[in-house]
């Protein structure tokens, strides 16, 4: 009867090219009257349906480093030929395309392959698909994709990640539904830039080897490091300097130990903060974490040396000074002199004055041979300061070298 | 048969204008008997359906700065003419409007264009739409909208944001469904004021260039800064003052270093708190964060100077004082005298008394030429206090100037 | 045909009043055979359906101060007359009521008007409604309601809030569906008391002015303050006392500054804790937050005074003491004497003894005229202690007065 | 026609007792052909359907003390007689039971009565129910139940809670659907023990008084205290000891005040931790919280005494010592002597030696009459240590006594 | 009529082996025309349907230690013979398999048996199942499984867990649906390695004893300890060393007590961090927690000893030293000598020099007999340092021994 009404409609409106709802309805009724959406719409059922899948990224909602998850929003444009939905526009009042609800026709059961939720049907019951008169079907499901993405934070915050978004035709094999790619990457025309990540490259790959119809879109992203430099690296570098400052504090001030302990605890706090930012993984360790642990170890060492220093400082003057300590004192004096000679021949007068001061008592030479415990702690301060300063410098250079080379 | 029953109904109740459920039912059955909700309801299918979309904002549930997300609740009023749902009220017992479930008739597949969830159909199966006898359809879907909104916190807490709520007709192009705007902004009649944000302006824009039917509502909002002034800015200003106070503490008190370290750590804690409030973005840095980092740097500097000071303070009296330090001491004395001369000629007697005290020992002139290490630390205290105070003042003025000018 | 079978059923079972499933089924089939749930069930369609809405609160699940949200569970009892669902029990085997699934009959599209989620249909597909033979329909949808509720925490924790739960008939206007209230408040018979909030009063209001059919239930609640007194107010009062204790510590102890700083930081920590409990709003500021900020300011002041004190304390004895400081010392002595005179004439002997001690050296009068810097710091301690104690007392009295008067 | 095909089926397969799908299908079609799932399946509709409800607990997923919520998983076994689903197995190829989807037959609208979500239908569309030939229906919906449960944490961590899980037949009254209980408690055969809670008893109660059909399952649970003893109680007891240790520190050490402050802050931190574990309620206060507040108050007291002590310690020796202080010193000496006499007659020689030491100067008697301020602070240390120790002991005994007696 | 069209289709396309959609549609219509998906598809209904269930794990999304939950994603491959879906390919144009939506045919109501959500139907309405012409049905529902898994963290971070994923056929008993296993474990071909857990073994078990059809897949996993070693164990070991360092600090330094307190608090902080990582359970206690508590106890002890030490240190020199203290001093000297003798005969000269120093005053022997209080504190430092070092060592060895042996 639907066919009859179509004929009638054609008769009434004849050559006129205006399309009425009745005419469209009769065309739709006609097309779907014998349609079974369970049957693949190929005239030859031994051939696969060919899907042209392209992906338009709209925004990179977030990268969750801890749970190794990428959240993106975008839409797929899936095109195929439905050989059962063809008509002659000329004999249908010039109607060349119609819109049908997605659930009224056959569509591939394509799903997100590497998601972390149950499979969900793409699109929705209220989505329309566009059908052209030659059978071309255009389906554009918009979706928020939560995909697994292994995050390698070794070179954090200069890390580069590659995240894949995989689409699979779940029940059909490659001999029923075939995917081919029409574009060489992800369509980024509608993409709005993220404040944290820069997209460097995108890729599409249609896998050939397996029986599964699968298309893999990969997004190569690079972290914009400025925020982390500003809020994490700089405070850590500051803390590192503060560690060394312990040796600038004289033992007499009586704050050396508590100061060193405070710096140590600050490192522990920072390690905790860093750990909440990065994934729990025993396979890779961020260079930054390693740097922090070395700094912590350095800080522990500083605490030990400081405790020793304080102990020596409060040692009774009657206790004789052993050889290694004497050597340290001499080393300090040697460096001090070299420095003063190098930098300040102009300070000649000063040093003369000093000599005068010194010569009031015994000769300075003898003085140096019989150092007190106070001089020992001063020597330790001096030597430790410069050794740790060098250590700090080399560790920091190592950090940046590794990170920048690695990324 | 439905048509017949309508006729009968008309006969029975004749001129009487009372409407019975039977009459309404027959009208509805009549209208929908040949209706296909997949077909656009335009008599001439080559013309687009024209949607009149307006937006009534009910409340601004929240602005999530960290995830750059705006959550609003409100309802759309979408109006169009369904040319298939027209009837003559006179021959239908004066029925001039009917209510139909939204899923019984054609409606555009309009969706939230910049959301962060999968598209969802507006309204719900239990929603009714009002249909007037001339075909006017009135659809008022209430919705909670979660939209992406890039937050620029540069001038936090005096920042102004512009958030867009975009509605798109997804499958139809502009030649099938066209949007026009009847109002010049968002309807705020039912809006209840937020405690954090003030709406300064609203806009509507219908995009013309693309093939997509799209309407963009934009909300210009301004943060009410009082809460953040009270709870963040004031504590930070307080902390800044405390940094300078380090130089008011004499070295002898033995608390200088631990005090300075505590202030430094407090800055670090505040930086962490601020960071949890603001988005992670390497593109913009809030002036407030920059201010805090400068304060932290200042604090680090203070720690270094303090350590040096303590070192000098505990230096043996026998070590001669180098020229720059002597200069500092003289500078301090100069300032001190100028100050006392300026402010207190009335304190003449006091200073005489002081002279007496001083003259008990050597002449004060000579004293100043031969300062002790204690005087050097005092001089550093004095000079550093005022330099850092000026620095603090100018940084703070810069902060407020930038924020207020920028916003 | 359904009607016929009813007649038959009546014939067979005649006067017998036992009801079989077959009889009930035939009645139901009969009633619904020509029923269209899209049509309002009023014989005269120009009149509105009258809803009797009452609300039974079951529990107050939570008040979210930060997001200004109220979560309650309860059920509505909605009653109306469906003129199409009437029958004569006598000719229907005495059946006087039937149960029908809610989706089989017309029901108003009533929704939660001030929620923060998309509208959801009340009840569910498995709910039954009771229909009496005169057409009375009884619908009791149980629901968990999340409504917006502006929380005014000015007098926290003695605040009283008024939260509204609004129900609106969304698509119908007042001329199609009308709400009236049968009760004067919310039914609290099944309410189980909350541990935090006490319901003081409930109200119902049916709005008359607008075209919308709207019923507003308001709940007046009062916070039970004990928990917050115990866990927040008392610790804050304790902290306030500790601020003053700074001046009880002598400068010589060498812990004054770090102690004062610790107290200051504790205030900052408490401010943070309080802020996580209360909404972010620039419109109202809790008295408690203001109290805390004043205490913090006081604490800053204490730090400044302490730093000054320590500076003075370590000032060289050669520096003369200026007049204001001398005045302070005299003031202290004056108060001390007054106190001792007042309280202890019995301590006469002691003070004599003291005189003896004093007279060993110079006359005490002279002593007081030539105070040392130590005496100045003591005087500052003494005066600051009592001033701050008075300040603390008055601030605290102000806090409680404001809160209790305001609530 | 379905009936005819059944007859045919019976004819074809005659006495053979093998059941084919066709036979089962014809039986099912036959049973449901005239079935209306809206009608209660009682031959006499004036009688109620009798439900036998039993509950098998599978696991106690969690008890949320803060939101006073119990989460359990388990399944109900609901049995009733559907008088319309009966057949003779002998004339149906020996088929004695069939499986039907739950939504194909009548079932009571039983829901969770004290949940905190909207009512949800039990089971699901894919659930099958077993129907025996005598009409017995067996429905076993598995569900995760989130129920409200008022938690009384007074005796935390030795508290015992009683949580109820209430099931209500929502629309039917007791005259339409009646619940009776076949078991005396909850079926715990498949229950897997929780690591935190021990189930001590379970109960079932069918309420008789109201019109509602309601069955209440109650679970009596007892907290396993070991975890909390280990992680909360022991650290708190440790902290309490540390409070008293303040008085073991001599004033000269210069760390007394900062030590006492640290202990006080630790209590505050612990109070915060405890509060995140326990519900916010002004009606009951955990004994543990009260204990902690007392400890905090004790800690404040300690701070005040310490500040006083330090003040006294640094008082000039010229200031005379008032009577109460003298009394304290005497008290200390008295206790010291008593102790030494009691414990150590063997230390006779030592004390003689001491006497010798003492007698080198003036007589010890005189010495004690003229104590210095140092002795006063020692005395305060001594007396405060033992008083606070006793206070601590009694508070702790009170804590445990109350908790253990109460639970 | 469907049958007729099939016949026609066969006629038209005769021997040609090309399959048209019309042919497939007629086959499908034919198969399903008399199909009832409520009936088990066994020719002999007294026999059970046999399910072949295998499980392919795709990823181990997470192990939630605190809530004792395992989250995995993977898919089941469920195979059975549907005796009603068989056809002869030869008489059906060579069609040997068809794809049908899963809801169009009978399928077992298999569910996740030990989940923590309501049962959900596997697959989805858009899933297709493959049906071979001999009736073989292949259903591959992909699912994210949240299962309960009791986590035994005794040997954390060297723990090994066994988690089970149980699938149950809910309404059918073993006599209607039977499960057998075709594989010996879980299919790990598509599994992507986790960074935290290593799968050591997988198992399948089909339970025989009960009436329930149940298959249990178990995953044996082993934690990769490196991350926790790095971020938790090492900092804890560091902290342990810092505890002992207290005794390296001389009492004179005046930082001993605050340092010890800081270390104690750090332990408390770490205990809190560890507790957020591990489940709340009173049944098992991680060795690591026990180790931490022991360290804390050690730390408390250190605090007590330190307080005592400081007390003794500030004791008046006139107070005689009791015997145990004297013994300690002698013990220290003994060890010191033994050490110096053992290690440094080369330091002979030094010790001679020392003797000279000593002999300037009284004889060293006598000196040792009359030690000062300072010597006592030194002795305590020395003895406590080495005892606690030994204790620390043995505790740490015990920790590692237990953990490694246990795992």
CSV table of C-alpha atoms in Angstrom, one decimal, chain C residues 43-348:
chain,number,residue,atom,x,y,z
C,43,UNK,CA,-14.8,15.9,31.4
C,44,UNK,CA,-14.7,19.7,30.7
C,45,UNK,CA,-11.3,20.2,29.1
C,46,UNK,CA,-11.5,24.0,29.7
C,47,UNK,CA,-11.2,23.4,33.5
C,48,UNK,CA,-7.8,22.6,35.1
C,49,UNK,CA,-7.0,19.3,36.8
C,50,UNK,CA,-6.7,19.9,40.5
C,51,UNK,CA,-3.7,18.3,42.2
C,52,UNK,CA,-3.5,17.9,45.9
C,53,UNK,CA,0.2,17.7,46.7
C,54,UNK,CA,1.6,16.8,50.1
C,55,UNK,CA,5.2,16.0,51.1
C,56,UNK,CA,6.4,13.4,53.6
C,57,UNK,CA,10.0,14.0,54.6
C,58,UNK,CA,11.8,10.8,55.6
C,59,UNK,CA,15.3,11.9,56.2
C,60,UNK,CA,17.5,14.9,55.8
C,61,UNK,CA,20.4,13.1,54.2
C,62,UNK,CA,22.8,16.0,54.2
C,63,UNK,CA,23.3,19.8,53.9
C,64,UNK,CA,26.4,20.5,51.8
C,65,UNK,CA,27.4,24.0,52.9
C,66,UNK,CA,30.2,24.3,50.4
C,67,UNK,CA,28.1,23.6,47.3
C,68,UNK,CA,25.0,25.0,48.9
C,69,UNK,CA,22.9,21.9,48.4
C,70,UNK,CA,20.3,20.1,50.4
C,71,UNK,CA,19.8,16.4,50.0
C,72,UNK,CA,16.6,14.9,51.4
C,73,UNK,CA,14.6,11.8,50.9
C,74,UNK,CA,10.8,11.6,51.1
C,75,UNK,CA,7.8,10.9,49.1
C,76,UNK,CA,5.1,13.1,47.5
C,77,UNK,CA,1.4,12.1,47.8
C,78,UNK,CA,-0.2,13.5,44.7
C,79,UNK,CA,-4.0,13.1,44.4
C,80,UNK,CA,-6.3,14.0,41.5
C,81,UNK,CA,-9.6,12.9,40.0
C,82,UNK,CA,-9.3,11.1,36.7
C,83,UNK,CA,-12.8,11.4,35.3
C,84,UNK,CA,-12.2,8.7,32.8
C,85,UNK,CA,-11.3,6.0,35.4
C,86,UNK,CA,-14.7,5.7,37.1
C,87,UNK,CA,-16.9,2.7,37.5
C,88,UNK,CA,-19.8,1.4,39.5
C,89,UNK,CA,-18.6,-1.1,42.1
C,90,UNK,CA,-22.0,-2.7,42.4
C,91,UNK,CA,-22.0,-3.8,38.8
C,92,UNK,CA,-18.4,-4.8,39.0
C,93,UNK,CA,-18.5,-7.5,41.7
C,94,UNK,CA,-17.9,-4.9,44.4
C,95,UNK,CA,-14.4,-4.0,43.1
C,96,UNK,CA,-13.8,-0.5,44.6
C,97,UNK,CA,-10.2,0.1,43.8
C,98,UNK,CA,-7.6,-1.2,41.3
C,99,UNK,CA,-3.9,-0.8,41.0
C,100,UNK,CA,-2.4,0.3,37.7
C,101,UNK,CA,1.2,0.9,36.6
C,102,UNK,CA,1.9,4.7,36.6
C,103,UNK,CA,2.8,4.8,33.0
C,104,UNK,CA,-0.6,3.4,31.9
C,105,UNK,CA,-2.5,6.5,32.8
C,106,UNK,CA,-2.3,10.3,32.4
C,107,UNK,CA,-0.2,12.0,35.1
C,108,UNK,CA,1.0,15.5,35.4
C,109,UNK,CA,4.6,16.2,34.4
C,110,UNK,CA,5.5,17.5,37.8
C,111,UNK,CA,9.3,17.9,38.5
C,112,UNK,CA,11.7,19.2,41.1
C,113,UNK,CA,11.9,22.9,40.3
C,114,UNK,CA,15.1,23.9,42.1
C,115,UNK,CA,17.2,20.8,41.6
C,116,UNK,CA,20.7,20.5,40.3
C,117,UNK,CA,20.2,17.6,38.0
C,118,UNK,CA,18.3,17.2,34.8
C,119,UNK,CA,14.6,16.8,35.4
C,120,UNK,CA,13.7,13.2,36.1
C,121,UNK,CA,10.3,11.7,35.9
C,122,UNK,CA,9.0,10.9,39.4
C,123,UNK,CA,8.3,7.4,40.4
C,124,UNK,CA,9.3,4.6,38.0
C,125,UNK,CA,7.8,2.2,35.5
C,126,UNK,CA,7.3,-0.4,38.2
C,127,UNK,CA,5.3,1.9,40.5
C,128,UNK,CA,1.6,1.2,40.8
C,129,UNK,CA,-1.0,3.9,41.5
C,130,UNK,CA,-4.2,3.2,43.3
C,131,UNK,CA,-7.4,4.2,41.5
C,132,UNK,CA,-10.7,4.4,43.4
C,133,UNK,CA,-14.0,3.8,41.7
C,134,UNK,CA,-14.9,7.5,41.8
C,135,UNK,CA,-11.8,8.3,39.8
C,136,UNK,CA,-9.5,9.3,42.6
C,137,UNK,CA,-5.9,8.6,41.8
C,138,UNK,CA,-3.2,8.3,44.5
C,139,UNK,CA,0.4,8.5,43.3
C,140,UNK,CA,3.2,8.3,45.9
C,141,UNK,CA,6.5,8.7,44.2
C,142,UNK,CA,9.5,8.3,46.6
C,143,UNK,CA,12.5,10.3,45.6
C,144,UNK,CA,15.8,11.6,46.8
C,145,UNK,CA,15.8,15.3,46.2
C,146,UNK,CA,19.0,17.3,45.7
C,147,UNK,CA,18.0,20.9,45.8
C,148,UNK,CA,19.9,24.2,45.8
C,149,UNK,CA,19.7,26.0,49.1
C,150,UNK,CA,21.6,29.2,49.7
C,151,UNK,CA,23.3,28.7,53.0
C,152,UNK,CA,23.9,31.8,55.1
C,153,UNK,CA,26.8,30.8,57.4
C,154,UNK,CA,27.2,34.3,59.0
C,155,UNK,CA,26.3,33.0,62.4
C,156,UNK,CA,28.0,29.6,62.0
C,157,UNK,CA,27.7,27.3,64.1
C,158,UNK,CA,24.5,28.9,65.4
C,159,UNK,CA,23.1,29.4,62.0
C,160,UNK,CA,19.5,28.8,60.9
C,161,UNK,CA,18.8,28.0,57.3
C,162,UNK,CA,15.6,28.0,55.2
C,163,UNK,CA,15.7,25.5,52.4
C,164,UNK,CA,13.0,25.3,49.7
C,165,UNK,CA,11.9,22.3,47.8
C,166,UNK,CA,10.0,23.4,44.8
C,167,UNK,CA,7.7,21.3,42.6
C,168,UNK,CA,6.6,22.6,39.3
C,169,UNK,CA,4.2,21.2,36.7
C,170,UNK,CA,6.5,21.8,33.8
C,171,UNK,CA,4.6,22.0,30.5
C,172,UNK,CA,1.1,22.7,31.7
C,173,UNK,CA,0.1,26.1,32.8
C,174,UNK,CA,-2.2,27.0,35.7
C,175,UNK,CA,-5.2,26.8,33.4
C,176,UNK,CA,-4.5,23.2,32.7
C,177,UNK,CA,-3.2,21.8,36.0
C,178,UNK,CA,-3.7,23.5,39.3
C,179,UNK,CA,-2.0,22.7,42.6
C,180,UNK,CA,-3.6,23.3,45.9
C,181,UNK,CA,-2.3,22.3,49.3
C,182,UNK,CA,-4.2,20.2,51.8
C,183,UNK,CA,-1.7,20.5,54.6
C,184,UNK,CA,0.0,23.4,56.3
C,185,UNK,CA,3.5,22.0,56.3
C,186,UNK,CA,5.5,18.9,55.5
C,187,UNK,CA,4.5,15.6,57.0
C,188,UNK,CA,7.2,14.7,59.5
C,189,UNK,CA,5.6,11.5,60.9
C,190,UNK,CA,8.1,9.2,59.3
C,191,UNK,CA,11.0,11.7,59.8
C,192,UNK,CA,14.1,10.4,61.6
C,193,UNK,CA,16.0,13.1,63.4
C,194,UNK,CA,19.3,14.2,62.1
C,195,UNK,CA,22.4,14.5,64.4
C,196,UNK,CA,23.3,17.9,63.0
C,197,UNK,CA,20.2,19.7,62.1
C,198,UNK,CA,16.9,20.4,64.0
C,199,UNK,CA,13.8,21.1,62.0
C,200,UNK,CA,12.1,24.1,63.6
C,201,UNK,CA,9.3,24.8,61.2
C,202,UNK,CA,8.0,23.7,57.8
C,203,UNK,CA,5.8,25.6,55.4
C,204,UNK,CA,3.9,25.1,52.1
C,205,UNK,CA,3.2,27.8,49.7
C,206,UNK,CA,1.3,27.6,46.4
C,207,UNK,CA,2.2,30.5,44.3
C,208,UNK,CA,-0.7,32.4,42.8
C,209,UNK,CA,0.8,35.2,40.7
C,210,UNK,CA,2.6,33.4,37.8
C,211,UNK,CA,1.1,31.1,35.2
C,212,UNK,CA,3.2,28.2,36.4
C,213,UNK,CA,1.7,25.6,38.8
C,214,UNK,CA,4.2,25.6,41.6
C,215,UNK,CA,4.2,24.4,45.2
C,216,UNK,CA,7.0,25.3,47.5
C,217,UNK,CA,7.8,23.4,50.6
C,218,UNK,CA,10.2,25.2,52.9
C,219,UNK,CA,12.2,23.6,55.8
C,220,UNK,CA,13.4,25.8,58.5
C,221,UNK,CA,16.4,24.2,60.1
C,222,UNK,CA,18.7,25.1,62.9
C,223,UNK,CA,22.2,23.7,63.4
C,224,UNK,CA,22.9,21.8,66.5
C,225,UNK,CA,26.0,23.7,67.6
C,226,UNK,CA,27.5,21.3,70.1
C,227,UNK,CA,29.8,19.4,67.7
C,228,UNK,CA,31.3,22.5,66.3
C,229,UNK,CA,31.6,24.1,69.7
C,230,UNK,CA,33.5,21.1,70.8
C,231,UNK,CA,35.7,20.6,67.7
C,232,UNK,CA,36.2,24.1,66.3
C,233,UNK,CA,35.3,26.9,68.7
C,234,UNK,CA,37.1,25.4,71.8
C,235,UNK,CA,40.4,24.8,69.9
C,236,UNK,CA,40.2,28.3,68.5
C,237,UNK,CA,39.6,29.8,71.9
C,238,UNK,CA,42.5,27.8,73.2
C,239,UNK,CA,44.7,29.1,70.4
C,240,UNK,CA,43.7,32.6,71.3
C,241,UNK,CA,44.8,32.1,74.8
C,242,UNK,CA,48.1,30.8,73.6
C,243,UNK,CA,48.7,34.0,71.6
C,244,UNK,CA,48.7,36.0,74.8
C,245,UNK,CA,50.9,33.5,76.5
C,246,UNK,CA,53.7,34.9,74.3
C,247,UNK,CA,54.0,37.8,76.7
C,248,UNK,CA,54.3,35.5,79.7
C,249,UNK,CA,57.5,34.1,78.2
C,250,UNK,CA,60.6,36.1,79.2
C,251,UNK,CA,62.8,37.1,76.4
C,252,UNK,CA,65.8,35.4,78.1
C,253,UNK,CA,64.1,32.0,77.5
C,254,UNK,CA,65.0,32.4,73.8
C,255,UNK,CA,61.8,30.7,72.6
C,256,UNK,CA,59.5,33.7,72.4
C,257,UNK,CA,59.7,34.3,68.6
C,258,UNK,CA,59.4,30.7,67.5
C,259,UNK,CA,56.6,30.2,69.9
C,260,UNK,CA,54.7,33.2,68.5
C,261,UNK,CA,55.3,32.1,65.0
C,262,UNK,CA,53.9,28.6,65.7
C,263,UNK,CA,50.8,30.1,67.2
C,264,UNK,CA,50.4,32.3,64.1
C,265,UNK,CA,50.7,29.3,61.8
C,266,UNK,CA,48.2,27.4,63.8
C,267,UNK,CA,45.7,30.2,63.2
C,268,UNK,CA,46.5,29.9,59.4
C,269,UNK,CA,45.9,26.2,59.6
C,270,UNK,CA,42.6,26.7,61.4
C,271,UNK,CA,41.5,29.3,58.9
C,272,UNK,CA,42.1,26.7,56.2
C,273,UNK,CA,40.1,24.1,58.0
C,274,UNK,CA,37.2,26.5,58.6
C,275,UNK,CA,37.2,27.4,54.9
C,276,UNK,CA,36.8,23.8,53.8
C,277,UNK,CA,33.6,23.7,56.0
C,278,UNK,CA,32.0,26.8,54.7
C,279,UNK,CA,30.8,28.0,51.3
C,280,UNK,CA,32.9,30.2,49.1
C,281,UNK,CA,31.0,33.4,49.0
C,282,UNK,CA,31.9,37.0,48.8
C,283,UNK,CA,28.5,38.1,49.8
C,284,UNK,CA,28.5,37.0,53.4
C,285,UNK,CA,31.4,36.3,55.7
C,286,UNK,CA,31.0,34.1,58.8
C,287,UNK,CA,31.5,35.9,62.0
C,288,UNK,CA,33.8,33.1,62.9
C,289,UNK,CA,36.1,33.7,59.9
C,290,UNK,CA,36.2,37.4,60.8
C,291,UNK,CA,37.0,36.4,64.4
C,292,UNK,CA,39.8,34.2,63.2
C,293,UNK,CA,41.2,36.9,60.9
C,294,UNK,CA,41.2,39.3,63.8
C,295,UNK,CA,43.0,36.8,65.9
C,296,UNK,CA,45.5,36.3,63.1
C,297,UNK,CA,46.1,40.0,62.9
C,298,UNK,CA,46.5,40.1,66.6
C,299,UNK,CA,49.0,37.3,66.2
C,300,UNK,CA,50.9,39.2,63.6
C,301,UNK,CA,51.0,42.2,65.9
C,302,UNK,CA,52.3,40.0,68.7
C,303,UNK,CA,55.1,38.9,66.4
C,304,UNK,CA,56.0,42.5,65.6
C,305,UNK,CA,56.0,43.5,69.2
C,306,UNK,CA,58.0,40.4,70.2
C,307,UNK,CA,60.6,41.1,67.5
C,308,UNK,CA,60.9,44.7,68.8
C,309,UNK,CA,61.1,43.4,72.3
C,310,UNK,CA,63.9,41.0,71.5
C,311,UNK,CA,65.7,43.8,69.6
C,312,UNK,CA,65.5,46.1,72.7
C,313,UNK,CA,66.5,43.3,75.0
C,314,UNK,CA,69.7,42.7,73.2
C,315,UNK,CA,70.4,46.4,72.8
C,316,UNK,CA,73.7,47.5,74.4
C,317,UNK,CA,73.3,48.9,77.9
C,318,UNK,CA,75.1,52.0,76.7
C,319,UNK,CA,72.2,53.0,74.5
C,320,UNK,CA,70.0,55.4,76.5
C,321,UNK,CA,66.3,54.5,77.0
C,322,UNK,CA,63.9,57.0,75.4
C,323,UNK,CA,60.9,58.5,77.2
C,324,UNK,CA,58.1,56.3,76.0
C,325,UNK,CA,59.9,53.3,77.2
C,326,UNK,CA,60.6,54.9,80.6
C,327,UNK,CA,57.0,55.7,80.9
C,328,UNK,CA,56.1,52.1,80.3
C,329,UNK,CA,58.4,50.9,83.0
C,330,UNK,CA,56.9,53.4,85.4
C,331,UNK,CA,53.4,52.2,84.4
C,332,UNK,CA,54.3,48.7,85.1
C,333,UNK,CA,55.6,49.5,88.5
C,334,UNK,CA,52.5,51.5,89.3
C,335,UNK,CA,50.2,48.6,88.4
C,336,UNK,CA,52.4,46.1,90.3
C,337,UNK,CA,52.3,48.2,93.4
C,338,UNK,CA,48.5,48.8,93.2
C,339,UNK,CA,48.0,45.1,92.8
C,340,UNK,CA,50.1,44.1,95.7
C,341,UNK,CA,48.6,46.8,97.9
C,342,UNK,CA,45.1,45.8,97.0
C,343,UNK,CA,45.5,42.1,97.3
C,344,UNK,CA,48.0,41.6,100.0
C,345,UNK,CA,48.3,43.8,103.0
C,346,UNK,CA,49.0,40.4,104.6
C,347,UNK,CA,52.1,40.2,102.5
C,348,UNK,CA,53.4,43.2,104.4
